PDB file of C-alpha atoms in Angstrom:
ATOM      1  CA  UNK B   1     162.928 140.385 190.772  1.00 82.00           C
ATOM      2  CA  UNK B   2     161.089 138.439 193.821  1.00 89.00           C
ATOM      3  CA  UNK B   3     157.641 138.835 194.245  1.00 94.00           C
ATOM      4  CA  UNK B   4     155.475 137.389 196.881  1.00 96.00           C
ATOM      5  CA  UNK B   5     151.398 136.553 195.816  1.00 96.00           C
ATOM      6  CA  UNK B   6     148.840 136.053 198.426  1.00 97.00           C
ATOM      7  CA  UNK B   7     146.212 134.609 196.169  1.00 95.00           C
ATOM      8  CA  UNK B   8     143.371 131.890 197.306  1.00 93.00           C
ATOM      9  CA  UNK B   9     141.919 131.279 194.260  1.00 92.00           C
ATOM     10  CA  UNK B  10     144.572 128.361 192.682  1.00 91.00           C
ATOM     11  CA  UNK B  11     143.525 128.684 189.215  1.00 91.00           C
ATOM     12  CA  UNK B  12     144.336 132.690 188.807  1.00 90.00           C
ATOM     13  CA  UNK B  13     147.312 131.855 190.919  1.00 93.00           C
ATOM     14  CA  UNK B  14     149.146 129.058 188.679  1.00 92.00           C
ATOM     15  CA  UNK B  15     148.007 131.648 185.765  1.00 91.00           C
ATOM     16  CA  UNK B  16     149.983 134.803 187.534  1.00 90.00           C
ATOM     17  CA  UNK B  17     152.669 133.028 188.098  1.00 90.00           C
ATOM     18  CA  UNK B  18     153.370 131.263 184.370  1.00 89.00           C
ATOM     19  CA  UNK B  19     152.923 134.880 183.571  1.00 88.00           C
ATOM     20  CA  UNK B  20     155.040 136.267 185.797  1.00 87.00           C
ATOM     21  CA  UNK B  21     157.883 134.063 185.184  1.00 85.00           C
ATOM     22  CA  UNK B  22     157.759 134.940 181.745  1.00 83.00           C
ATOM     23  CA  UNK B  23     158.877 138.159 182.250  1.00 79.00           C
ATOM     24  CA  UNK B  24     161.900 136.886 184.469  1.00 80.00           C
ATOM     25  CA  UNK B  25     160.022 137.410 187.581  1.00 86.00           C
ATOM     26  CA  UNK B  26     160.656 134.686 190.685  1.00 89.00           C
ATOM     27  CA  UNK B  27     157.110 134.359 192.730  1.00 92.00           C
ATOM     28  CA  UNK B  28     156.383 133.034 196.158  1.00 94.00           C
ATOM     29  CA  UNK B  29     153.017 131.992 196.496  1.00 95.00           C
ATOM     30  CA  UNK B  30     150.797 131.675 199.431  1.00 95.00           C
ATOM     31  CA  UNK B  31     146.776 131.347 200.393  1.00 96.00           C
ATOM     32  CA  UNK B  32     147.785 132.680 203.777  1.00 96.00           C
ATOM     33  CA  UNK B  33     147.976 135.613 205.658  1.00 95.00           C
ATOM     34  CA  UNK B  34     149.883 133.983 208.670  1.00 94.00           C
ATOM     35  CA  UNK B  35     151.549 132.095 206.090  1.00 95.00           C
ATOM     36  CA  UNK B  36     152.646 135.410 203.952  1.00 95.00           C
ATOM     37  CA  UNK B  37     154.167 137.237 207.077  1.00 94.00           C
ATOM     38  CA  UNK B  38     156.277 134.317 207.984  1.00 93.00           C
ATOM     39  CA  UNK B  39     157.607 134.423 204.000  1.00 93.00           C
ATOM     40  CA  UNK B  40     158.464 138.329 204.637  1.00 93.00           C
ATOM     41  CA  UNK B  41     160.212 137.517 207.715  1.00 89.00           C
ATOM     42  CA  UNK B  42     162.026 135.170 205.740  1.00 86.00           C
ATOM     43  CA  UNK B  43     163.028 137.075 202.280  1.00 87.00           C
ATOM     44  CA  UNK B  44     163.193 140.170 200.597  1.00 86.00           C
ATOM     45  CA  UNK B  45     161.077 140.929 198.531  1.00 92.00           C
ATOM     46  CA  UNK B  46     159.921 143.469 195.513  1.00 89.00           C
ATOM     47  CA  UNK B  47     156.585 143.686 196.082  1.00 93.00           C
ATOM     48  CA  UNK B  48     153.530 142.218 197.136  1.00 96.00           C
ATOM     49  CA  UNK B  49     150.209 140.928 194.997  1.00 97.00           C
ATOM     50  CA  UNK B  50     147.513 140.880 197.801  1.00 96.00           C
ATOM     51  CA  UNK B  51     143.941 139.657 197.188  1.00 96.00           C
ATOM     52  CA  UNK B  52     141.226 140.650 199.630  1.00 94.00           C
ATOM     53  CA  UNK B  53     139.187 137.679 200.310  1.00 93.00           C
ATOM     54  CA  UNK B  54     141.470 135.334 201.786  1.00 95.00           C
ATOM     55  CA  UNK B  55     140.858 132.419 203.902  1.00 95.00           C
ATOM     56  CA  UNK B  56     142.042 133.934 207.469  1.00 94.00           C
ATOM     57  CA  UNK B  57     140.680 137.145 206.799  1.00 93.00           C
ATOM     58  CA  UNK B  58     140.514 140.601 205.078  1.00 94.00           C
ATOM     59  CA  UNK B  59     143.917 140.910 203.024  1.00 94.00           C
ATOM     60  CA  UNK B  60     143.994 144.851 203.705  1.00 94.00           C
ATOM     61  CA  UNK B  61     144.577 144.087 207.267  1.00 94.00           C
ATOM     62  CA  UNK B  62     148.358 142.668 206.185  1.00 95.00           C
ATOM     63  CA  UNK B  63     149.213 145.985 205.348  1.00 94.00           C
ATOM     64  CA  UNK B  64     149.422 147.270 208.766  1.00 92.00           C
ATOM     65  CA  UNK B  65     150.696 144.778 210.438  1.00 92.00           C
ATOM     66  CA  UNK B  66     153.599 144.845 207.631  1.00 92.00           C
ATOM     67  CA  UNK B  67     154.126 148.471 208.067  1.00 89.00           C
ATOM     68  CA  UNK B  68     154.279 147.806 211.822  1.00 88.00           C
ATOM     69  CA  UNK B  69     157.169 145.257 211.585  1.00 89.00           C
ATOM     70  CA  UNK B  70     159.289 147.379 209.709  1.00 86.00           C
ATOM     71  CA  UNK B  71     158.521 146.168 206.419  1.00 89.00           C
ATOM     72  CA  UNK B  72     158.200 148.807 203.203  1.00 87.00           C
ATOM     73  CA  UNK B  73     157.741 146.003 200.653  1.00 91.00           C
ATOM     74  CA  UNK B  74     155.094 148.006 197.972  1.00 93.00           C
ATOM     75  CA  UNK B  75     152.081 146.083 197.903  1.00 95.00           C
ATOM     76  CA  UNK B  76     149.390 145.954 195.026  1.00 96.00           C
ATOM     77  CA  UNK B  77     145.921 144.319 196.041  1.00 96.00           C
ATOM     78  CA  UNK B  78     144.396 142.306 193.078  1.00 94.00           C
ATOM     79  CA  UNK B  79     140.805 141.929 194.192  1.00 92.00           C
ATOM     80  CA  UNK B  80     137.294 141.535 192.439  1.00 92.00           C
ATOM     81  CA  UNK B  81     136.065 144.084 194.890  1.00 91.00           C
ATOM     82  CA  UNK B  82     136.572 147.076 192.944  1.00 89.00           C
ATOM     83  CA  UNK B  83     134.174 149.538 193.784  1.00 91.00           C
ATOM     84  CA  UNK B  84     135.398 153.518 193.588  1.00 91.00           C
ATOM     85  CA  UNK B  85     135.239 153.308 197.584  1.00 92.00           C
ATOM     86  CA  UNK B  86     136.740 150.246 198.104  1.00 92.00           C
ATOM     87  CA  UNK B  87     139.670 151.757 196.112  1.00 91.00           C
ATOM     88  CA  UNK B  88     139.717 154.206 198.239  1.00 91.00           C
ATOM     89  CA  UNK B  89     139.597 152.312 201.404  1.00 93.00           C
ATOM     90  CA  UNK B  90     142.616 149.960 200.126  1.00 92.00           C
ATOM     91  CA  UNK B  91     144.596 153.032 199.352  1.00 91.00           C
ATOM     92  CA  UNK B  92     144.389 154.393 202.807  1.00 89.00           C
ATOM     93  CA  UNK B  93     145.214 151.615 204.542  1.00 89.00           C
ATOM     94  CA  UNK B  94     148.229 151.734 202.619  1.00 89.00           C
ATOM     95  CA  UNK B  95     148.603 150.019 199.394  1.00 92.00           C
ATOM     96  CA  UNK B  96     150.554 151.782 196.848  1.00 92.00           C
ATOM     97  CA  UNK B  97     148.439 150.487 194.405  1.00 94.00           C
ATOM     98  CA  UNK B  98     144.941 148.758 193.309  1.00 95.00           C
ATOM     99  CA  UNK B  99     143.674 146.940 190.315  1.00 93.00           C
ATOM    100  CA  UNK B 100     140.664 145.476 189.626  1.00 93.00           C
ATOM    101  CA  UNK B 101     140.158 141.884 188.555  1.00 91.00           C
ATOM    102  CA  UNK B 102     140.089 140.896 185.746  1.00 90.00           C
ATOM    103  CA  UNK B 103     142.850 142.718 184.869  1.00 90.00           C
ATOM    104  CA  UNK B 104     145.490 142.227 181.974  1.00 90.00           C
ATOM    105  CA  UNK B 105     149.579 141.020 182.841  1.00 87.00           C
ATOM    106  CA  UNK B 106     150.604 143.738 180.870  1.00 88.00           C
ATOM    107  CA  UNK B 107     148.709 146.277 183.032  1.00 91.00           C
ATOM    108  CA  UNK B 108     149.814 144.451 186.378  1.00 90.00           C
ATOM    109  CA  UNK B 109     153.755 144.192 184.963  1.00 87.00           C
ATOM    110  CA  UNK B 110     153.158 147.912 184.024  1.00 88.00           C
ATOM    111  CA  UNK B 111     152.355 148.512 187.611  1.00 89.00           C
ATOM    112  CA  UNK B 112     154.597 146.701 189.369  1.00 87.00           C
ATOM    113  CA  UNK B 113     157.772 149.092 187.031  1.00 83.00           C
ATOM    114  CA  UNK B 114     156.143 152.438 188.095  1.00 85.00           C
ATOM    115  CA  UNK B 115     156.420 151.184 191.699  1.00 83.00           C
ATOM    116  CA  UNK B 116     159.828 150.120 191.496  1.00 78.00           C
ATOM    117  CA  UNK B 117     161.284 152.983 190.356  1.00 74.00           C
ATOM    118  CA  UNK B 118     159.953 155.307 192.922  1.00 67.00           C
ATOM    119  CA  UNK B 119     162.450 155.419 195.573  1.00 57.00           C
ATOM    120  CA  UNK B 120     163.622 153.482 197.981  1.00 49.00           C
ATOM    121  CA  UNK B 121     164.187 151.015 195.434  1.00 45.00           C
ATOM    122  CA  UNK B 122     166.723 152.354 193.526  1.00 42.00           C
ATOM    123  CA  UNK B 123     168.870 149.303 193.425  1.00 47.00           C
ATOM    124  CA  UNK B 124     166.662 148.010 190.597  1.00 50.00           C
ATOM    125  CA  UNK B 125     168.042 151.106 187.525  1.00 70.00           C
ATOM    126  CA  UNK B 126     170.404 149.582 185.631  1.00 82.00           C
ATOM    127  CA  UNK B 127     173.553 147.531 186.286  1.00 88.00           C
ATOM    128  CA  UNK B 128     176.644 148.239 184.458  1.00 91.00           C
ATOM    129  CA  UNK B 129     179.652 145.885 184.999  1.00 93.00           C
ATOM    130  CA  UNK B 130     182.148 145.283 182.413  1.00 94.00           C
ATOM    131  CA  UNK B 131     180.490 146.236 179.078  1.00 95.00           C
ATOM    132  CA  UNK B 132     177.099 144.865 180.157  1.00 95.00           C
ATOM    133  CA  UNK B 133     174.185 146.980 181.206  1.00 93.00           C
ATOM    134  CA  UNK B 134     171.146 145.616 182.874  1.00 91.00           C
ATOM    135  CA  UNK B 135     167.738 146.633 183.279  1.00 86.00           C
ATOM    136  CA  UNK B 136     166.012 144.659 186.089  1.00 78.00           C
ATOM    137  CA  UNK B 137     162.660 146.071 185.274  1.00 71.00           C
ATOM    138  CA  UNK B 138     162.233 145.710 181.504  1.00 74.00           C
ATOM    139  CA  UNK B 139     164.841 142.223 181.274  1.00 76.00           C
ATOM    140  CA  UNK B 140     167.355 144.149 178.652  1.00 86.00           C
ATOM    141  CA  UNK B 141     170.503 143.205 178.813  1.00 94.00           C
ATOM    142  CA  UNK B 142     173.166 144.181 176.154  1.00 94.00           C
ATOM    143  CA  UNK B 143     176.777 143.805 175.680  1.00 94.00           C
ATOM    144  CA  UNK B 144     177.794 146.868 174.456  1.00 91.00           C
ATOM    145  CA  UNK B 145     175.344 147.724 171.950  1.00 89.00           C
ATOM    146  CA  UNK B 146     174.567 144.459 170.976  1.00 92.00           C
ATOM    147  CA  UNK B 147     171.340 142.793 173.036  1.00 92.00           C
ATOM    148  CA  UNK B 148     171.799 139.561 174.747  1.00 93.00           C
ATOM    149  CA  UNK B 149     169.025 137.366 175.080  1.00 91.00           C
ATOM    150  CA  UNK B 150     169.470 135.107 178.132  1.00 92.00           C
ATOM    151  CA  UNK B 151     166.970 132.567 179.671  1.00 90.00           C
ATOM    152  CA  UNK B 152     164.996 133.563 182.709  1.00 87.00           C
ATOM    153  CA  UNK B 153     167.569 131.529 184.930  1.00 89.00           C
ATOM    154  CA  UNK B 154     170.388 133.066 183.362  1.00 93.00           C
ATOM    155  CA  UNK B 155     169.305 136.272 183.504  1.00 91.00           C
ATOM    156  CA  UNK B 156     168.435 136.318 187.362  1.00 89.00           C
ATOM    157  CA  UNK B 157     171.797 134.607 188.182  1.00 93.00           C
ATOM    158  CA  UNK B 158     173.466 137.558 186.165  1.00 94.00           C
ATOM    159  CA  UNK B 159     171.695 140.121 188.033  1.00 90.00           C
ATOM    160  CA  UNK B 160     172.150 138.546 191.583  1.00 89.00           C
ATOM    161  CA  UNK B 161     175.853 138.270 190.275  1.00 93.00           C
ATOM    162  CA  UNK B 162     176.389 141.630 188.993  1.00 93.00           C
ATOM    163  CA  UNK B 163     175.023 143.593 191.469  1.00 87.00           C
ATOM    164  CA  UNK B 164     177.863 142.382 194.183  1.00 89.00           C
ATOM    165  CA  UNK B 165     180.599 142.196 191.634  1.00 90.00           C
ATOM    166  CA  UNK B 166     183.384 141.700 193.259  1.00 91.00           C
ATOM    167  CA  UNK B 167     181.962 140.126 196.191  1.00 90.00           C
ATOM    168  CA  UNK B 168     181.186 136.509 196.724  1.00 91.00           C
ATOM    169  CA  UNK B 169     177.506 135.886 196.166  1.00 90.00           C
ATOM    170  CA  UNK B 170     176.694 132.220 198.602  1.00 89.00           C
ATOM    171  CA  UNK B 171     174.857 129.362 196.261  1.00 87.00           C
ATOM    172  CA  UNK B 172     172.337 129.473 198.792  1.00 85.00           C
ATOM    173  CA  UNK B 173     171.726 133.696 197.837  1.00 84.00           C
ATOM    174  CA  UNK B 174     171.481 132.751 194.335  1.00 88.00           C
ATOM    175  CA  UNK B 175     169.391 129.902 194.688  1.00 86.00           C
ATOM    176  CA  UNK B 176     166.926 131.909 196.330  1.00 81.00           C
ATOM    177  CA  UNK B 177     167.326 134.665 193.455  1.00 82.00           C
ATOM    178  CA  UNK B 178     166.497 132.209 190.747  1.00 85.00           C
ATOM    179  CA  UNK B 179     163.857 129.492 192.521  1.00 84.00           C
ATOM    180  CA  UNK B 180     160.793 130.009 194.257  1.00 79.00           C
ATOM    181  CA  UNK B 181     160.258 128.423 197.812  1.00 73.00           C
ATOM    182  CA  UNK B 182     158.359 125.560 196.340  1.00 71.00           C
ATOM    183  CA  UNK B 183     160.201 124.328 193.681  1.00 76.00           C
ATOM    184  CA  UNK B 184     162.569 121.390 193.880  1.00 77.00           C
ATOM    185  CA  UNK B 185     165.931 122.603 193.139  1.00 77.00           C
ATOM    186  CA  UNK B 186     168.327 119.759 191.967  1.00 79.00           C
ATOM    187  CA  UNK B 187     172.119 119.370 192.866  1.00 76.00           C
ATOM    188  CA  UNK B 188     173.680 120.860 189.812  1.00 86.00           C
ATOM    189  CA  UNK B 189     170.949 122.740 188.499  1.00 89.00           C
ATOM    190  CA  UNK B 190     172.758 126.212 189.587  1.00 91.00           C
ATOM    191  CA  UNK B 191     176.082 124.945 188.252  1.00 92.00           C
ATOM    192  CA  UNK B 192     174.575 124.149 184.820  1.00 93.00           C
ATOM    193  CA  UNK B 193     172.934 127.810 184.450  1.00 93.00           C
ATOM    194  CA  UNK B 194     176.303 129.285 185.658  1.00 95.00           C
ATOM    195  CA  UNK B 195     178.180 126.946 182.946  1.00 95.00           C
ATOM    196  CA  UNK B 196     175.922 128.422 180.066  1.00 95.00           C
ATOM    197  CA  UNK B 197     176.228 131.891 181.261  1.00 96.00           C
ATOM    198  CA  UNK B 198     179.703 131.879 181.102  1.00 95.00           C
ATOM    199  CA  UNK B 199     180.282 130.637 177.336  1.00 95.00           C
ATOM    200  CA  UNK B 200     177.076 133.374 176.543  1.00 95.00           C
ATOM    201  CA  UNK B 201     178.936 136.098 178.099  1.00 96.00           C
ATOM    202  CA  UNK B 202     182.240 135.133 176.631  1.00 95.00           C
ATOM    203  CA  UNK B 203     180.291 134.749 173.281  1.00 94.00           C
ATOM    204  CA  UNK B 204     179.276 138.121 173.267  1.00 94.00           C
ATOM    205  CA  UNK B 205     182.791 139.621 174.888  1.00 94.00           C
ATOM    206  CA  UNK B 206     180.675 140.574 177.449  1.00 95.00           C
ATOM    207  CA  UNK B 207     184.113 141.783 179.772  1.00 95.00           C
ATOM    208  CA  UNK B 208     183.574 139.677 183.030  1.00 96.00           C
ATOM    209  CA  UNK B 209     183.991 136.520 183.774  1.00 96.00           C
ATOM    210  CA  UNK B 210     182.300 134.223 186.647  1.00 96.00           C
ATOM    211  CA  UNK B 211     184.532 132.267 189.110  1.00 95.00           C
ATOM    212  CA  UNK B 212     183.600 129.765 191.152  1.00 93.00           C
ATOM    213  CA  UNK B 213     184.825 129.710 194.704  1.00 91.00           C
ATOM    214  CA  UNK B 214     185.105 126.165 195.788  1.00 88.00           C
ATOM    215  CA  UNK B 215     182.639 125.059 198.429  1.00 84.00           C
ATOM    216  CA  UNK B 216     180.917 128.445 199.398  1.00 89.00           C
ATOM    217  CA  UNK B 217     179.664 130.659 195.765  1.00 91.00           C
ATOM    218  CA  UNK B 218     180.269 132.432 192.738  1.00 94.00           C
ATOM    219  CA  UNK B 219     182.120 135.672 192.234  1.00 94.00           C
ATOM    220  CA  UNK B 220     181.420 137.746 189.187  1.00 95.00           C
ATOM    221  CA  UNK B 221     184.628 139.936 188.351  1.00 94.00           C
ATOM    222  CA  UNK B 222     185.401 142.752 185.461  1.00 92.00           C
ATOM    223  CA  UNK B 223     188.173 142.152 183.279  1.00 85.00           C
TER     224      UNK B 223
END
């Protein structure tokens, strides 16, 4: 899961984020407005953490302008201002959601599952390849019957993987499933993740296997 957090104040930012990673989440993070429509030009994402008070302007006026360039991404605005009619007023300019700060992750990570499995976003209910099954949105992943219990890393490069099996996933898709825009990413980080996966999944008889296609991705592939 990819989410994208516009979010001025740095302290409650670095916070969300630890947390959010944590649960297997990758975050993009941004102080912008300008700034956050370039990233959604750029990637795909889950959903959106907006904050109101931002330094070009009144986040609820992103949601428009989103909505206007074709973009359905849910949003959920994270603001102090909580009042029962500035609720309102961020719900009708089109959040799908609104939650107070302070606020606890558990309520936010809460949240963000009840708006991912409202449709469109079906693509996040469970992956089943081989004798895995996946659940995106609560990080369970079992072979069989027996749970598996994979690094963050690991985990998103299974998911990214599983969900084209069959198909070869680029380094460069996985890369951007598994690392946030700012982070350094070294040479063979990718490979080493993909080198533990494969003994873990083997381990647990897991019945696919990863193959590496020389110069271009990974392919993940039911025995």
């Amino acid at each position: 899961m990819r989410l994208l957090l516009i979010e001025d104040e740095r302290e409650l930012a670095t916070a969300l984020s630890a947390a959010l990673s944590r649960h297997g989440i990758v975050i993009d993070h941004t102080v912008y407005l300008a700034d956050a429509f370039e990233l959604t030009r750029q990637n795909t994402y889950d959903a959106i953490l907006l904050d109101r008070r931002l330094p070009d302007g009144e986040g609820l006026t992103f949601i428009p302008k989103l909505r206007r360039a074709g973009v359905d991404t849910p949003v959920i605005v994270l603001t102090a201002r909580n009042e029962p009619m500035e609720r309102v007023e961020g719900l009708d300019l089109g959040a799908d959601d609104y939650l107070g700060k302070p606020f606890l992750i558990e309520e936010l990570m809460a949240r963000v599952r009840a708006l991912l499995r409202r449709p469109p976003t079906l693509e996040e209910q469970t992956i089943r390849v081989g004798r895995l099954q996946i659940d995106p949105l609560n990080l369970d992943v079992t072979s069989g019957t027996v749970p598996l219990d994979l690094p963050r890393r690991e985990l998103l490069v299974l998911q990214a993987l599983a969900r084209r099996k069959g198909k070869t996933v680029l380094r460069s898709t996985l890369e951007v499933a598994v690392y946030n825009y700012e982070e350094e990413i070294q040479s063979n980080a990718l490979d080493a993740h993909i080198s533990r996966l494969r003994k873990r999944l083997a381990d647990a008889e897991a019945g696919v296997t990863i193959h590496n296609i020389r110069g271009v991705g990974y392919l993940l592939r039911e025995e």
